[in-house]
PDB file of C-alpha atoms and ligand atoms in Angstrom:
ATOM      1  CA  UNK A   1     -21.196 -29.953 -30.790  1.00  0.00           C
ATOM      2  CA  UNK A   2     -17.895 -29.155 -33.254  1.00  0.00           C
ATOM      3  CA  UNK A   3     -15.010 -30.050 -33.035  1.00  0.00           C
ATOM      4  CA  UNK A   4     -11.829 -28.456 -34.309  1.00  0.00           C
ATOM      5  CA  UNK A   5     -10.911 -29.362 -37.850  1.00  0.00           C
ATOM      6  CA  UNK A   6      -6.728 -28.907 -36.682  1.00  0.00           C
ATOM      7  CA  UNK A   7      -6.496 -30.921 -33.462  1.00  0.00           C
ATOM      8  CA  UNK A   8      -9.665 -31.663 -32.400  1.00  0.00           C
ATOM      9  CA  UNK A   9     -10.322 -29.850 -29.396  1.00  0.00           C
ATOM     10  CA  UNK A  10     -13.881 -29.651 -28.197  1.00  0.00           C
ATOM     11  CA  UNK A  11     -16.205 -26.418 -29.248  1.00  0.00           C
ATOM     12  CA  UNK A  12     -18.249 -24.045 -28.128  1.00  0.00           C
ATOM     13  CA  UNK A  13     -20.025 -22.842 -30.439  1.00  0.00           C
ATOM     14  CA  UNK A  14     -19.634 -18.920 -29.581  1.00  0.00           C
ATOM     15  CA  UNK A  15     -16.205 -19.644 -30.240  1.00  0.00           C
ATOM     16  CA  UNK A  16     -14.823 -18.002 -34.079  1.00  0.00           C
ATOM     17  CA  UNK A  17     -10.778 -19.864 -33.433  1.00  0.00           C
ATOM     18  CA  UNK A  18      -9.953 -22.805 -31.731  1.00  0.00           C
ATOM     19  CA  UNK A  19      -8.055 -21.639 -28.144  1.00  0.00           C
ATOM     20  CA  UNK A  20      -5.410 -24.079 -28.475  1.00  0.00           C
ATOM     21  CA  UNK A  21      -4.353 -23.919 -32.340  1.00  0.00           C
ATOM     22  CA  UNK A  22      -6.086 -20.829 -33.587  1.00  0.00           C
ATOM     23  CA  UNK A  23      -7.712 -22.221 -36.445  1.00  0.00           C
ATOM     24  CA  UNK A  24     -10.699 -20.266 -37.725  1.00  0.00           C
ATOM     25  CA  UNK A  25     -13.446 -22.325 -37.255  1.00  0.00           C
ATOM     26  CA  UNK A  26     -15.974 -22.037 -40.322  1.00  0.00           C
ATOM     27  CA  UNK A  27     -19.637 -23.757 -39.666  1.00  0.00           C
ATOM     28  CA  UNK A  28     -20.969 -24.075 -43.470  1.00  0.00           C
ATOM     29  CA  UNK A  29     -24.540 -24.161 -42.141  1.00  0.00           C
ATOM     30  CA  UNK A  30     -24.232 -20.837 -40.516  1.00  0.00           C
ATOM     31  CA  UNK A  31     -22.382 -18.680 -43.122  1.00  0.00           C
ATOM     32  CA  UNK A  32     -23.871 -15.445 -43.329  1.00  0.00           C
ATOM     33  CA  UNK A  33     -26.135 -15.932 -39.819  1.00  0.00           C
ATOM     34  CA  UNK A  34     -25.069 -13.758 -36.497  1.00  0.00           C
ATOM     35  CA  UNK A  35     -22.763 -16.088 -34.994  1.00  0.00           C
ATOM     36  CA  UNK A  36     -23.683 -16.660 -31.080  1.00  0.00           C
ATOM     37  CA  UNK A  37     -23.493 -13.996 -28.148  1.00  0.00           C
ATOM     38  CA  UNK A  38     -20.019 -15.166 -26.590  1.00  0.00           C
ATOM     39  CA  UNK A  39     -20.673 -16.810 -23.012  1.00  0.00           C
ATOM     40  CA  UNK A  40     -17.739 -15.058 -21.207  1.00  0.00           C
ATOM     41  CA  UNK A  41     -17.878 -11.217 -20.026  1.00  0.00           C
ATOM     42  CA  UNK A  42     -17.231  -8.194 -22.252  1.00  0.00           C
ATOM     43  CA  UNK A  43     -16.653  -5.634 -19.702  1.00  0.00           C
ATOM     44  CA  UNK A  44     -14.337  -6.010 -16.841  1.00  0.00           C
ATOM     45  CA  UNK A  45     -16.218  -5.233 -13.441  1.00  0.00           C
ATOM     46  CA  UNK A  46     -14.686  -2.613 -11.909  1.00  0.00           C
ATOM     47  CA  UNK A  47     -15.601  -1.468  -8.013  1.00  0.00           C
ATOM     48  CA  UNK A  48     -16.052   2.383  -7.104  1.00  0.00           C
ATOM     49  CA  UNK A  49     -12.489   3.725  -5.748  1.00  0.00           C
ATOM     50  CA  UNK A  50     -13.532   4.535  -1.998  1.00  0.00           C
ATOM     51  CA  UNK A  51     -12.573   8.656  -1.837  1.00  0.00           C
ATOM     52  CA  UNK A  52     -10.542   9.361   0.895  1.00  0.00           C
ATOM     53  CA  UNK A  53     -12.802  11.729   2.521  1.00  0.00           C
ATOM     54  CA  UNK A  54     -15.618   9.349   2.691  1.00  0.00           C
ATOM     55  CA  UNK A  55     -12.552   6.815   4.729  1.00  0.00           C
ATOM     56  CA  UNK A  56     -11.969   9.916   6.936  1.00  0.00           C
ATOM     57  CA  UNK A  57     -15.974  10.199   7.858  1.00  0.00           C
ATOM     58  CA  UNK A  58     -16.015   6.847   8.724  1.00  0.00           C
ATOM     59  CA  UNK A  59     -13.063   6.823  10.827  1.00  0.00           C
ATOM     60  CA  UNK A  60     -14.056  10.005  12.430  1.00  0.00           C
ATOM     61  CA  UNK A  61     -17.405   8.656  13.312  1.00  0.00           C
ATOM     62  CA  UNK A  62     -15.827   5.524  14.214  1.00  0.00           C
ATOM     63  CA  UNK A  63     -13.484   6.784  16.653  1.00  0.00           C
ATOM     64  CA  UNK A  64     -15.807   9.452  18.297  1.00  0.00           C
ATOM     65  CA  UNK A  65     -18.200   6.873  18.884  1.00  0.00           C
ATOM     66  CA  UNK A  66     -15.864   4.644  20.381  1.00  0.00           C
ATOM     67  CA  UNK A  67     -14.817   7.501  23.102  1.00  0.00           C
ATOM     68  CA  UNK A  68     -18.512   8.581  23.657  1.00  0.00           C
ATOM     69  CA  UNK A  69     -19.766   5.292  24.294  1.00  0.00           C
ATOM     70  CA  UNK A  70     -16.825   4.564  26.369  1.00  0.00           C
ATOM     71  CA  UNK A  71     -17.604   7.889  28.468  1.00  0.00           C
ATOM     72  CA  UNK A  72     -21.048   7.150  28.895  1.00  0.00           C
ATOM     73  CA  UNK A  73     -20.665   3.392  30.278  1.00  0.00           C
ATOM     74  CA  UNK A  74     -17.972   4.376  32.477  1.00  0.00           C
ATOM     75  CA  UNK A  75     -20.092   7.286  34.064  1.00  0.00           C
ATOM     76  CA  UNK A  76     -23.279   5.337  34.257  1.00  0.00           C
ATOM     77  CA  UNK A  77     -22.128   1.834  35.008  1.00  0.00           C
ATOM     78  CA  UNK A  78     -18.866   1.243  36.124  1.00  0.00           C
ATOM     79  CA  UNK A  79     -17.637   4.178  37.823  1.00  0.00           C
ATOM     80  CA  UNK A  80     -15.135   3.221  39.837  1.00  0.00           C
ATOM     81  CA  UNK A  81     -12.333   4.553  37.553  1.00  0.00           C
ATOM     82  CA  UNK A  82     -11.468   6.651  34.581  1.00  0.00           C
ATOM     83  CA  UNK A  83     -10.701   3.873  32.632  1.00  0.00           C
ATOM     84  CA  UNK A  84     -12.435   5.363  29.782  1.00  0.00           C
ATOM     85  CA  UNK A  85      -9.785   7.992  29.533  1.00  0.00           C
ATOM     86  CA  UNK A  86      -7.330   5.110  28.237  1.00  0.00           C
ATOM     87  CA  UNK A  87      -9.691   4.180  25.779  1.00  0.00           C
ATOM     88  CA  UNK A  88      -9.960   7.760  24.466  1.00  0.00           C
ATOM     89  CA  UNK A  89      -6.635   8.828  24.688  1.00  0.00           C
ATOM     90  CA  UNK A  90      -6.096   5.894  22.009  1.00  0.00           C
ATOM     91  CA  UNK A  91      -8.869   6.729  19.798  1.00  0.00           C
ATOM     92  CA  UNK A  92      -6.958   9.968  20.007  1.00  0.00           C
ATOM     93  CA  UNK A  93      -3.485   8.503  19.233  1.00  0.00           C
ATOM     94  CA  UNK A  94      -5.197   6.511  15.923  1.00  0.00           C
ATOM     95  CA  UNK A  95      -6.229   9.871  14.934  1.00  0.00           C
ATOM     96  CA  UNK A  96      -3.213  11.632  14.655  1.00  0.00           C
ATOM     97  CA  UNK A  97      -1.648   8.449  13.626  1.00  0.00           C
ATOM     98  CA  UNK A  98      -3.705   8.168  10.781  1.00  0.00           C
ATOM     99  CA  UNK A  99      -4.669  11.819   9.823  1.00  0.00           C
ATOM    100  CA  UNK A 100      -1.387  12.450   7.227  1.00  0.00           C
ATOM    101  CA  UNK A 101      -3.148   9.156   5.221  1.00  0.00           C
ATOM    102  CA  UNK A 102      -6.651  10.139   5.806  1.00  0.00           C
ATOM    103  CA  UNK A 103      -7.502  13.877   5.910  1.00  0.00           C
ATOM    104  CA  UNK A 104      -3.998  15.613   4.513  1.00  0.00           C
ATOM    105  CA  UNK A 105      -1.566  13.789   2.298  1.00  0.00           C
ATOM    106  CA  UNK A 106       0.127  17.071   2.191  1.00  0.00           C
ATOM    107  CA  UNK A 107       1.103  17.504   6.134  1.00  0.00           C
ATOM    108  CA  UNK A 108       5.184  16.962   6.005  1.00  0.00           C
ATOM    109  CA  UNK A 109       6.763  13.785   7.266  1.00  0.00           C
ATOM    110  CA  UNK A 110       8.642  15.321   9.924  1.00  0.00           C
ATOM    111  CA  UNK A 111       5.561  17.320  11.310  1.00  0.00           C
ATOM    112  CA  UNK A 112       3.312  13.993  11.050  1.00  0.00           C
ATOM    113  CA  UNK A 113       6.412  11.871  13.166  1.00  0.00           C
ATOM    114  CA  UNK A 114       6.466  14.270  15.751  1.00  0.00           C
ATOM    115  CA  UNK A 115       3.170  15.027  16.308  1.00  0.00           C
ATOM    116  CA  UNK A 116       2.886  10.424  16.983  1.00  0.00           C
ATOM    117  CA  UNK A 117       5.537  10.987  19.326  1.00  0.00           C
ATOM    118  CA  UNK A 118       4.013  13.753  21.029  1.00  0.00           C
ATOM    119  CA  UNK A 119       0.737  12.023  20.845  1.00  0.00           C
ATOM    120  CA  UNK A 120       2.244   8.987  22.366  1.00  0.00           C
ATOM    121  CA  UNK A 121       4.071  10.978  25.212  1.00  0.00           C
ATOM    122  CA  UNK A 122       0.624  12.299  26.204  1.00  0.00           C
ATOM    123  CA  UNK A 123      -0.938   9.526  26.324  1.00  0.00           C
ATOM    124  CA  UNK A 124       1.580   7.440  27.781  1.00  0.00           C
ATOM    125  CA  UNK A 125       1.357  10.681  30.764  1.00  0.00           C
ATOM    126  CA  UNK A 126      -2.055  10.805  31.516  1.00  0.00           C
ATOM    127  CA  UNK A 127      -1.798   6.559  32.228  1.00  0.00           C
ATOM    128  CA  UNK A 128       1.564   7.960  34.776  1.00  0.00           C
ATOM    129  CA  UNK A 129      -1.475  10.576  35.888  1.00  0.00           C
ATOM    130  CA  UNK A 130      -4.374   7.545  36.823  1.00  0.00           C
ATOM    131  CA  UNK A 131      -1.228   5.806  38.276  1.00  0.00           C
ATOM    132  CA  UNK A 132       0.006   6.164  41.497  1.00  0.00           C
ATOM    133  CA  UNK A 133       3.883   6.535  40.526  1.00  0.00           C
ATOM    134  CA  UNK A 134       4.654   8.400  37.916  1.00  0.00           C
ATOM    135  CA  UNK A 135       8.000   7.911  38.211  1.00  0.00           C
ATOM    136  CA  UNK A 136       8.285   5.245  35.273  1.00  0.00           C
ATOM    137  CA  UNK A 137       7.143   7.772  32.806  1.00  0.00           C
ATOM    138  CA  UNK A 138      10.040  10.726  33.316  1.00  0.00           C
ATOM    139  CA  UNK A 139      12.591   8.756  33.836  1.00  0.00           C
ATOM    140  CA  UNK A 140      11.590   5.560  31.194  1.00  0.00           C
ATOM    141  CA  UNK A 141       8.422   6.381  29.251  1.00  0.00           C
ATOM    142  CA  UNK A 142       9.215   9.905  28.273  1.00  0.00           C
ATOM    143  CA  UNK A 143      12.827   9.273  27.333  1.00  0.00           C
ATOM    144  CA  UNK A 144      11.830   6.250  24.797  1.00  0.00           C
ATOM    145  CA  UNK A 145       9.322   7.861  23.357  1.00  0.00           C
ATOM    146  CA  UNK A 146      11.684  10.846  22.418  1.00  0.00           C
ATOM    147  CA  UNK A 147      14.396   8.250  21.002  1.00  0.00           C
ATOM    148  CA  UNK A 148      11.907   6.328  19.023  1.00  0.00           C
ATOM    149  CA  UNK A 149      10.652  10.005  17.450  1.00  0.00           C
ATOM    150  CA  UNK A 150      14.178  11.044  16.690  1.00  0.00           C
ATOM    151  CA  UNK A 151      15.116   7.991  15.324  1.00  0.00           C
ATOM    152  CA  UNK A 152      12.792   8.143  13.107  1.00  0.00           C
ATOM    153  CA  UNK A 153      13.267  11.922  12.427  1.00  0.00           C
ATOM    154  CA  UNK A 154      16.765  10.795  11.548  1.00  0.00           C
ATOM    155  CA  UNK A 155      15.968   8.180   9.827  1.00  0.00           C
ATOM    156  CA  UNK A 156      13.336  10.128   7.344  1.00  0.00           C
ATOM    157  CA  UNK A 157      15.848  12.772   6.795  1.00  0.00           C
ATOM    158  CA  UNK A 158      18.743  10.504   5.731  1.00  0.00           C
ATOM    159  CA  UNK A 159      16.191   8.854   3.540  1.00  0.00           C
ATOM    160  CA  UNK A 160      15.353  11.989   1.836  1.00  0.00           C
ATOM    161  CA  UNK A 161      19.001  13.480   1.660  1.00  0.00           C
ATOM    162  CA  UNK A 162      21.175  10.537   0.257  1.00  0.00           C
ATOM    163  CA  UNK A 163      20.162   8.126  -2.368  1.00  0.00           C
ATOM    164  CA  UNK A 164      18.221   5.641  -0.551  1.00  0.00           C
ATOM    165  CA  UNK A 165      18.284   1.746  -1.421  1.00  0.00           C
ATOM    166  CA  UNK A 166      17.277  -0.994   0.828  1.00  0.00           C
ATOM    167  CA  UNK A 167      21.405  -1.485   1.575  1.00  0.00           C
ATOM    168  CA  UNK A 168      21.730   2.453   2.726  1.00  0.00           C
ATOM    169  CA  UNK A 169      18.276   2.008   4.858  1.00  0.00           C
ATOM    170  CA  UNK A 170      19.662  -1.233   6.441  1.00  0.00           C
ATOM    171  CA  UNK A 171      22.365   0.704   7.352  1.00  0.00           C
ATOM    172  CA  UNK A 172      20.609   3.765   9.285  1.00  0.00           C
ATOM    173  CA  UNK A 173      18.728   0.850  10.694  1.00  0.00           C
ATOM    174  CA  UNK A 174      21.544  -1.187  11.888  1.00  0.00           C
ATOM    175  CA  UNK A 175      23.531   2.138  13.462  1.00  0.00           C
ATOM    176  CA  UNK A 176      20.132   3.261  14.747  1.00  0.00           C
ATOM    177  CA  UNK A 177      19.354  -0.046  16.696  1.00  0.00           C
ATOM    178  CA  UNK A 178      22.452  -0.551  18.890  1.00  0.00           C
ATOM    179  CA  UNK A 179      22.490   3.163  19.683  1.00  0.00           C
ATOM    180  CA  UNK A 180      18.781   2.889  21.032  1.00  0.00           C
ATOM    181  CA  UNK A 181      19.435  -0.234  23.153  1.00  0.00           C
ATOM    182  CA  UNK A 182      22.505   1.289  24.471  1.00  0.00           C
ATOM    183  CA  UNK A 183      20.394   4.460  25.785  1.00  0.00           C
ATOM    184  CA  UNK A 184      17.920   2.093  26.751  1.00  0.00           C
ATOM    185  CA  UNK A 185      20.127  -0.298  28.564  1.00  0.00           C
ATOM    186  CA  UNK A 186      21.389   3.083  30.313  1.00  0.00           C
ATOM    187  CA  UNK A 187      18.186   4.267  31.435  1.00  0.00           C
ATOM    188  CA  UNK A 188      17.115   1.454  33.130  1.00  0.00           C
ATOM    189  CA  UNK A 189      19.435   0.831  34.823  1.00  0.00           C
ATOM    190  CA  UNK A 190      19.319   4.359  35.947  1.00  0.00           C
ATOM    191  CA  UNK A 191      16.235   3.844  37.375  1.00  0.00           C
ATOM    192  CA  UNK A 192      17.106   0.881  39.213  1.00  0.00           C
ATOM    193  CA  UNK A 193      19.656   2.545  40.687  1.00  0.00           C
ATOM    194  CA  UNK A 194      22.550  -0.394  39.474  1.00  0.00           C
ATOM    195  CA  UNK A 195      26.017   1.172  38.289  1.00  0.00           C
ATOM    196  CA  UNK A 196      25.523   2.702  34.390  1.00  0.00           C
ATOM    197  CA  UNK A 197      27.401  -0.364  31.963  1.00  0.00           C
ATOM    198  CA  UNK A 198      26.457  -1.754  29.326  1.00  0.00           C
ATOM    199  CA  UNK A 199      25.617  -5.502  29.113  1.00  0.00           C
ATOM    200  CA  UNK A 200      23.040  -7.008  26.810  1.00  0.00           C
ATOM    201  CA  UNK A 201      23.357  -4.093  24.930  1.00  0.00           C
ATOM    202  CA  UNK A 202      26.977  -4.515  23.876  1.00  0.00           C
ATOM    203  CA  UNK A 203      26.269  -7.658  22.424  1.00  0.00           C
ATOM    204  CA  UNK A 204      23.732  -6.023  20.534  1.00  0.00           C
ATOM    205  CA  UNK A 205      26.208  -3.065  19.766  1.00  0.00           C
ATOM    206  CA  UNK A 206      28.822  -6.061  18.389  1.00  0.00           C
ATOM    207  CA  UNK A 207      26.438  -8.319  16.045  1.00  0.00           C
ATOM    208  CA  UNK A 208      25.016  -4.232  14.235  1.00  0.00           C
ATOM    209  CA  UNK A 209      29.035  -3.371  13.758  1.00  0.00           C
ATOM    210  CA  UNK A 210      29.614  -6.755  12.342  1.00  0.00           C
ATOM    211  CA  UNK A 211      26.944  -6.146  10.018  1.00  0.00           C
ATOM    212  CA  UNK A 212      27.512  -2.198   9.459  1.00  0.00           C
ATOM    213  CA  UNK A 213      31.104  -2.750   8.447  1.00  0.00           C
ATOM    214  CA  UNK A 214      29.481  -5.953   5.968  1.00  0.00           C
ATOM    215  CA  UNK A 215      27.191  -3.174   4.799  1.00  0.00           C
ATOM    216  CA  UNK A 216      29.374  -1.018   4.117  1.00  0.00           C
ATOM    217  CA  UNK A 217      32.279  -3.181   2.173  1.00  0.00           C
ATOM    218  CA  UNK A 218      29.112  -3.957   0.182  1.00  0.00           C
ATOM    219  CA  UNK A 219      27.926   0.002  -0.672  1.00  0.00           C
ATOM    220  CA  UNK A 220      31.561   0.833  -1.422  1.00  0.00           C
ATOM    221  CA  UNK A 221      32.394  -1.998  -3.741  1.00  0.00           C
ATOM    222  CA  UNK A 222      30.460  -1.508  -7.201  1.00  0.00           C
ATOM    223  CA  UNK A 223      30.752  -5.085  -8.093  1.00  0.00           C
ATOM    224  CA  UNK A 224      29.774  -6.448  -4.669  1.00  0.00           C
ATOM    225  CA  UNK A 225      27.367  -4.271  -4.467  1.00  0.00           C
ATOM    226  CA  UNK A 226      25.319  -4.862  -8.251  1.00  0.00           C
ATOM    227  CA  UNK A 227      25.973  -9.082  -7.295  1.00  0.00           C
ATOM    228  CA  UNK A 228      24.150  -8.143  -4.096  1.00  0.00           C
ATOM    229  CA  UNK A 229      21.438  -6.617  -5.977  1.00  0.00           C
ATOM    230  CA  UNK A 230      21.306  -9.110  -8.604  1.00  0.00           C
ATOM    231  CA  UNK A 231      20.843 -12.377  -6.101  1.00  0.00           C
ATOM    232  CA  UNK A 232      18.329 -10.585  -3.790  1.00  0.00           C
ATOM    233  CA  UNK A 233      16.424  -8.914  -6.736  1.00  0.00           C
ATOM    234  CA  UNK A 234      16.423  -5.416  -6.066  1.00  0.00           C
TER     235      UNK A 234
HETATM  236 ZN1   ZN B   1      -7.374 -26.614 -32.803  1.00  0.00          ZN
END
C-alpha cells in the first residue's frame, strides 16, 4: 500500500498522480518496470443507435398484430360486436400519428397535422357508426376535431413565420385557448338546444386577455422583456 508523499491520501498502485494533489507518485523499487494495468475502463461503452427503420418494423409488426389478433378473437370468441373495429381504428390512428417520426422525417408539418385530424375524425365516425346516434359526432365530435387541427395548423404556421420564443408561443396559445372554449361553449349548447351565450367560457376568455395584454407589454418592452428572459432562463 503507498501513500502520497504531499497529503497522504491512500494509493492504488495503478495510480502515476495522486487524485487529490497531483503529485507524481515515484515508487523507487519499480523504476524502469511496466507500471500496473489501470483498474478503471479505457473505452467508453457505447450502445448501437437503434436505425429508424428497424423502430418502424417493429411498430408495424406491432400494430398489425395487435388488429389481427383483435379480429380473430372477436370473430371466433366473442362475437357479439365489432368491438375489434375500435381497437383497429386506433392501431390505425398510432400509425399515422407516428409515421412523420418513424417512416418519413421529410412529410411536411402541415400535411402530417391534418392527416391526425383526419385520422381522428374517422375514427371518432366509425364509433358514431357502431353507435346508435350519431348525432354527437356532426354536431360535437366533428366540429372539435376540426378546431383542434386548425389550431394547430395556425399555430405551426405562426411558429414558422415570426420569430418564435416561448413568450410569442404563449401568446398563440393564450389567444388560441379562449377562442376554442368559446366555439366549444357554443356548440354545446347548440346541441342541447339552450339559448347560444357564453358562460364558463367568458371567464376563460377574461383570465387569457389578462394574460395576452401581460404578454404583450412584455414582447414590446426590450427591457421587460430581456429581465423576463434573464429570471426564467431562457
Ligand atoms: Zn496528494
Amino acid at each position: 500500500m503507498s501513500y502520497c508523499v504531499n497529503c497522504g491520501v491512500e494509493l492504488d498502485a495503478s495510480l502515476r498522480e495522486c487524485p487529490l494533489c497531483h503529485t507524481p507518485v515515484i515508487n523507487p523499487n519499480e523504476t524502469g518496470k511496466n507500471t500496473p494495468a489501470s483498474p478503471y475502463p479505457v473505452n467508453k461503452g457505447q450502445v448501437e443507435i437503434v436505425r429508424r427503420k428497424d423502430l418502424g418494423i417493429l411498430l408495424a409488426v406491432v400494430l398489425t398484430t395487435t388488429g389481427a389478433t383483435c379480429l380473430l378473437l372477436n370473430l371466433l370468441v366473442f362475437n357479439h360486436s365489432l368491438w375489434s373495429l375500435l381497437v383497429i381504428g386506433i392501431c390505425i390512428c398510432l400509425f399515422v400519428f407516428t409515421f412523420p417520426m418513424v417512416y418519413y422525417s421529410k412529410t411536411p408539418l402541415y400535411v402530417s397535422l391534418l392527416a391526425d385530424g383526419v385520422a381522428v375524425a374517422v375514427y371518432l365516425y366509425m364509433i358514431a357508426y357502431l353507435t346508435p346516434s350519431s348525432d354527437w359526432f356532426w354536431e360535437l365530435g366533428l366540429p372539435i376535431v376540426a378546431l383542434v387541427t386548425m389550431g394547430m395548423e395556425v399555430f405551426t404556421f405562426l411558429a414558422k413565420e415570426i420569430p418564435f420564443t416561448i413568450l410569442s408561443g404563449a401568446l398563440c396559445l393564450f389567444i388560441e385557448i379562449p377562442l376554442f372554449c368559446a366555439a366549444l361553449e357554443l356548440m354545446i349548447r347548440r346541441m342541447i338546444l339552450k339559448p347560444l351565450l357564453l358562460t364558463w367560457s367568458a371567464v376563460v376568455l377574461t383570465v387569457c386577455v389578462i394574460i395576452d395584454v401581460a404578454l404583450i407589454t412584455i414582447l414590446v418592452k426590450k427591457r421587460l422583456r430581456n429581465e423576463v428572459r434573464r429570471r426564467l432562463h431562457f
